[in-house]
Coordinates of C-alpha atoms in Angstrom, one line a residue:
Chain A
X18 CA 67.9 73.5 52.2
X19 CA 69.6 74.2 55.5
X20 CA 72.1 71.6 56.8
X21 CA 69.8 70.8 59.6
X22 CA 66.9 70.2 57.3
X23 CA 69.0 68.1 55.1
X24 CA 70.1 66.0 58.0
X25 CA 66.6 65.5 59.2
X26 CA 65.6 64.4 55.7
X27 CA 68.5 62.0 55.7
X28 CA 67.4 60.6 59.1
X29 CA 63.9 59.9 57.7
X30 CA 65.2 58.4 54.5
X31 CA 67.6 56.3 56.5
X32 CA 64.9 54.9 58.7
X33 CA 62.9 53.9 55.6
X34 CA 66.0 52.4 53.9
X35 CA 66.7 50.4 57.1
X36 CA 63.2 49.0 56.8
X37 CA 64.0 47.8 53.3
X38 CA 62.8 50.7 51.2
X39 CA 65.2 50.7 48.3
X40 CA 63.9 54.0 46.8
X41 CA 64.7 55.7 50.1
X42 CA 68.3 54.3 49.9
X43 CA 68.6 55.6 46.3
X44 CA 67.5 59.0 47.5
X45 CA 70.3 59.0 50.0
X46 CA 72.7 58.0 47.3
X47 CA 71.5 60.9 45.1
X48 CA 72.0 63.3 48.0
X49 CA 75.5 62.2 48.8
X50 CA 77.1 60.8 45.6
X51 CA 78.7 64.1 44.5
X52 CA 80.5 64.5 47.8
X53 CA 81.6 60.9 47.9
X54 CA 82.8 61.0 44.3
X55 CA 84.6 64.4 44.9
X56 CA 86.4 63.0 47.9
X57 CA 87.5 59.9 46.0
X58 CA 88.5 61.9 43.0
X59 CA 90.6 64.3 45.0
X60 CA 92.3 61.6 46.9
X61 CA 93.1 59.3 44.0
X62 CA 93.2 61.8 41.1
X63 CA 91.7 59.1 38.9
X64 CA 88.2 59.3 37.5
X65 CA 88.0 55.5 37.1
X66 CA 89.1 54.9 40.7
X67 CA 86.7 57.6 41.9
X68 CA 83.8 55.9 40.1
X69 CA 84.7 52.5 41.6
X70 CA 85.2 53.9 45.1
X71 CA 81.8 55.5 44.9
X72 CA 80.2 52.2 43.9
X73 CA 82.1 50.3 46.7
X74 CA 81.2 53.0 49.3
X75 CA 77.5 52.9 48.7
X76 CA 77.4 49.2 48.3
X77 CA 79.1 48.8 51.7
X78 CA 76.8 51.4 53.2
X79 CA 73.8 49.4 51.9
X80 CA 75.2 46.2 53.3
X81 CA 75.8 47.8 56.7
X82 CA 72.6 49.9 56.8
X83 CA 71.3 47.8 59.7
X84 CA 74.4 48.4 61.8
X85 CA 74.2 52.1 61.4
X86 CA 72.8 53.6 64.5
X87 CA 72.2 57.1 63.3
X88 CA 74.2 58.7 66.1
X89 CA 76.3 60.4 63.4
X90 CA 75.0 61.9 60.2
X91 CA 74.6 59.6 57.3
X92 CA 76.8 62.0 55.2
X93 CA 79.7 61.7 57.6
X94 CA 79.3 58.0 57.9
X95 CA 79.6 57.5 54.1
X96 CA 82.4 60.0 54.0
X97 CA 84.4 57.8 56.3
X98 CA 83.7 54.7 54.3
X99 CA 84.8 56.5 51.2
X100 CA 87.9 57.8 52.9
X101 CA 88.7 54.2 53.9
X102 CA 88.3 52.9 50.4
X103 CA 90.3 55.7 48.9
X104 CA 93.1 55.2 51.3
X105 CA 93.2 51.5 50.7
X106 CA 93.6 52.1 47.1
X107 CA 96.3 54.6 47.6
X108 CA 98.3 52.3 49.9
X109 CA 98.4 49.8 47.1
X110 CA 99.6 52.3 44.6
X111 CA 103.2 53.2 44.5
X112 CA 103.5 56.8 43.4
X113 CA 106.7 58.8 43.3
X114 CA 106.4 60.9 46.4
X115 CA 107.4 64.5 46.7
X116 CA 110.1 64.8 49.4
X117 CA 109.0 66.4 52.6
X118 CA 111.5 69.1 52.5
X119 CA 109.9 70.4 49.3
X120 CA 107.0 71.6 51.4
X121 CA 106.9 75.4 51.2
X122 CA 106.1 77.6 54.1
X123 CA 106.9 81.1 55.3
X124 CA 110.5 82.0 55.9
X125 CA 111.7 83.6 59.1
X126 CA 114.7 85.8 60.0
X127 CA 117.2 84.6 62.7
X128 CA 115.2 86.4 65.3
X129 CA 112.0 84.6 64.2
X130 CA 110.3 87.5 62.4
X131 CA 108.5 86.9 59.1
X132 CA 111.2 87.4 56.4
X133 CA 108.7 88.5 53.8
X134 CA 105.6 90.5 54.8
X135 CA 102.3 89.7 53.1
X136 CA 101.8 92.2 50.3
X137 CA 98.1 91.8 49.8
X138 CA 95.4 90.5 52.0
X139 CA 93.4 88.2 49.7
X140 CA 91.4 86.5 52.5
X141 CA 88.2 88.3 51.4
X142 CA 88.3 86.5 48.1
X143 CA 87.5 83.3 49.9
X144 CA 84.0 84.8 50.6
X145 CA 83.3 85.5 47.0
X146 CA 81.1 82.9 45.2
X147 CA 83.1 82.4 42.1
X148 CA 86.8 81.5 42.1
X149 CA 89.2 82.8 39.5
X150 CA 89.9 80.0 37.1
X151 CA 93.7 80.5 37.1
X152 CA 93.8 80.6 40.8
X153 CA 91.8 77.3 40.8
X154 CA 94.4 75.7 38.6
X155 CA 97.2 77.0 40.8
X156 CA 95.6 75.5 43.9
X157 CA 95.0 72.2 42.1
X158 CA 98.7 72.1 41.2
X159 CA 99.9 73.0 44.6
X160 CA 97.6 70.4 46.2
X161 CA 99.0 67.8 43.7
X162 CA 102.5 68.6 44.8
X163 CA 101.9 68.0 48.5
X164 CA 103.5 64.8 49.8
X165 CA 100.9 62.1 50.0
X166 CA 100.5 62.0 53.8
X167 CA 100.0 65.8 53.9
X168 CA 97.6 65.8 50.9
X169 CA 95.5 63.1 52.5
X170 CA 95.1 64.9 55.8
X171 CA 94.5 68.3 54.2
X172 CA 91.8 66.9 51.8
X173 CA 90.0 64.8 54.5
X174 CA 90.0 67.6 57.1
X175 CA 89.8 70.9 55.3
X176 CA 88.0 69.9 52.1
X177 CA 85.9 66.9 53.1
X178 CA 85.3 67.9 56.7
X179 CA 86.2 64.8 58.6
X180 CA 87.2 65.3 62.2
X181 CA 90.7 64.7 63.6
X182 CA 89.4 61.6 65.3
X183 CA 87.8 60.2 62.2
X184 CA 91.1 60.8 60.2
X185 CA 93.1 59.1 63.0
X186 CA 90.8 56.1 62.8
X187 CA 91.1 55.9 59.1
X188 CA 94.8 56.5 58.6
X189 CA 96.0 55.0 61.9
X190 CA 98.1 58.1 62.6
X191 CA 98.1 60.0 65.9
X192 CA 96.1 63.2 66.2
X193 CA 99.2 65.3 67.0
X194 CA 100.8 63.9 63.8
X195 CA 97.7 64.7 61.8
X196 CA 97.5 68.3 63.1
X197 CA 101.2 68.9 62.4
X198 CA 100.8 67.7 58.8
X199 CA 97.6 69.6 58.3
X200 CA 99.3 72.8 59.5
X201 CA 102.3 72.3 57.2
X202 CA 100.0 71.5 54.2
X203 CA 98.0 74.7 54.9
X204 CA 101.2 76.7 55.1
X205 CA 102.3 75.3 51.8
X206 CA 99.0 76.0 50.1
X207 CA 98.7 79.5 51.6
X208 CA 102.1 80.2 50.2
X209 CA 101.1 78.9 46.8
X210 CA 98.0 81.1 46.8
X211 CA 100.0 84.1 48.1
X212 CA 102.5 83.5 45.2
X213 CA 99.6 83.6 42.8
X214 CA 98.3 86.9 44.1
X215 CA 101.8 88.4 44.2
X216 CA 103.1 87.0 40.9
X217 CA 103.3 90.4 39.3
X218 CA 104.5 92.4 42.2
X219 CA 107.3 90.3 43.5
X220 CA 109.0 89.3 40.3
X221 CA 110.6 85.9 39.8
Chain B
X20 CA 106.9 87.2 74.3
X21 CA 106.2 85.2 71.2
X22 CA 107.8 86.2 67.9
X23 CA 106.3 85.6 64.4
X24 CA 107.6 82.1 64.1
X25 CA 106.2 81.0 67.5
X26 CA 102.8 82.5 66.6
X27 CA 102.6 81.1 63.1
X28 CA 103.7 77.6 64.4
X29 CA 100.7 77.7 66.8
X30 CA 98.1 79.1 64.3
X31 CA 96.3 75.8 63.9
X32 CA 95.8 75.2 67.6
X33 CA 95.0 78.9 68.1
X34 CA 92.2 78.8 65.5
X35 CA 90.9 75.4 66.7
X36 CA 90.7 77.0 70.2
X37 CA 92.8 74.2 71.5
X38 CA 95.5 75.8 73.6
X39 CA 96.0 76.9 77.1
X40 CA 94.6 80.3 78.0
X41 CA 98.2 81.5 78.7
X42 CA 99.5 80.4 75.2
X43 CA 96.5 81.9 73.5
X44 CA 97.2 85.2 75.3
X45 CA 100.8 85.1 74.1
X46 CA 99.6 84.6 70.5
X47 CA 97.0 87.4 70.8
X48 CA 99.6 89.8 72.2
X49 CA 101.9 89.1 69.3
X50 CA 99.1 89.5 66.8
X51 CA 98.1 92.8 68.3
X52 CA 101.5 94.3 67.7
X53 CA 102.3 92.6 64.4
X54 CA 100.1 93.5 61.4
X55 CA 102.1 91.2 59.0
X56 CA 101.2 88.2 61.3
X57 CA 97.6 89.4 61.4
X58 CA 97.5 89.4 57.6
X59 CA 99.1 86.0 57.7
X60 CA 96.5 84.7 60.0
X61 CA 93.7 86.0 57.8
X62 CA 95.1 84.4 54.7
X63 CA 95.9 81.2 56.6
X64 CA 92.3 81.0 57.7
X65 CA 91.0 81.7 54.2
X66 CA 93.2 79.0 52.6
X67 CA 90.9 75.9 53.3
X68 CA 87.8 77.7 51.9
X69 CA 89.6 78.8 48.7
X70 CA 91.0 75.3 48.2
X71 CA 87.6 73.7 48.8
X72 CA 86.2 75.8 46.0
X73 CA 89.1 75.1 43.7
X74 CA 88.8 71.3 44.3
X75 CA 85.1 70.9 44.1
X76 CA 84.0 68.1 41.9
X77 CA 80.7 66.9 40.6
X78 CA 80.0 63.4 39.4
X79 CA 79.5 63.2 35.7
X80 CA 76.1 62.2 34.6
X81 CA 77.1 58.9 32.9
X82 CA 79.0 57.9 36.1
X83 CA 76.0 58.5 38.3
X84 CA 73.8 56.5 35.9
X85 CA 76.3 53.6 36.1
X86 CA 76.3 54.0 39.9
X87 CA 72.5 53.6 40.0
X88 CA 72.6 50.7 37.7
X89 CA 75.4 49.0 39.6
X90 CA 73.6 49.4 43.0
X91 CA 70.3 48.2 41.6
X92 CA 71.9 45.1 40.3
X93 CA 73.7 44.4 43.5
X94 CA 70.7 45.1 45.7
X95 CA 68.5 42.9 43.5
X96 CA 70.9 40.0 43.6
X97 CA 71.1 40.3 47.4
X98 CA 67.4 40.2 48.0

């Protein structure tokens, strides 16, 4: 189903759910639960937390169905609720944080030129359907190693598709701060993927 | 004239299309003459898509069954 068709179906289900049709609400849950669960799992890295956040998210969506005006897509609305719940949980959790200076990025010469030229252009692999399992593991590890604030922004924007404005509302951070963290997170992850592709050619 | 560092620092704004025409022109000029940076831009742009695939998650069946059960019990008790 195209995105537009899915959104139209959501709009119709939402109207019915707002009129009290529980089965329409359940259909909305079915359509969006994987994405909500995925967001919560990536953010908290805990299956138990992710399951609870998904429950809390859809329960609060149900409780606020009447307030939802339908000017945004239902999917992006529940994504924001889920992001809020996940962030609340993370704020209560004290996890040892990776230091900011551990963030990798490209290195430059004194004159500002790239110190190391990219050896392979792996950008086309992103268009392939299947992802190499080892690369997948390398990406998961690199994402785990990002400092919390960088991980959050990267996951919410690049993986879960929230807008800068939505992230700013959720985290309370300014948009320039969010963009700067997102850029550094992308650089670090790009570096990790690049290392993966060049692991044989560059030597350790 | 921008160098590699200037251009790479501005990649996010450049790809978002959120910079002045003048700045964008500087970045474009640098990219035209610097194939390493062009490769860098391609891989930078491909990074989110690869990560999205690597981090995709599906809700396990038993979790989704519990979710349905949980919501039904809450909705029932509210009505």
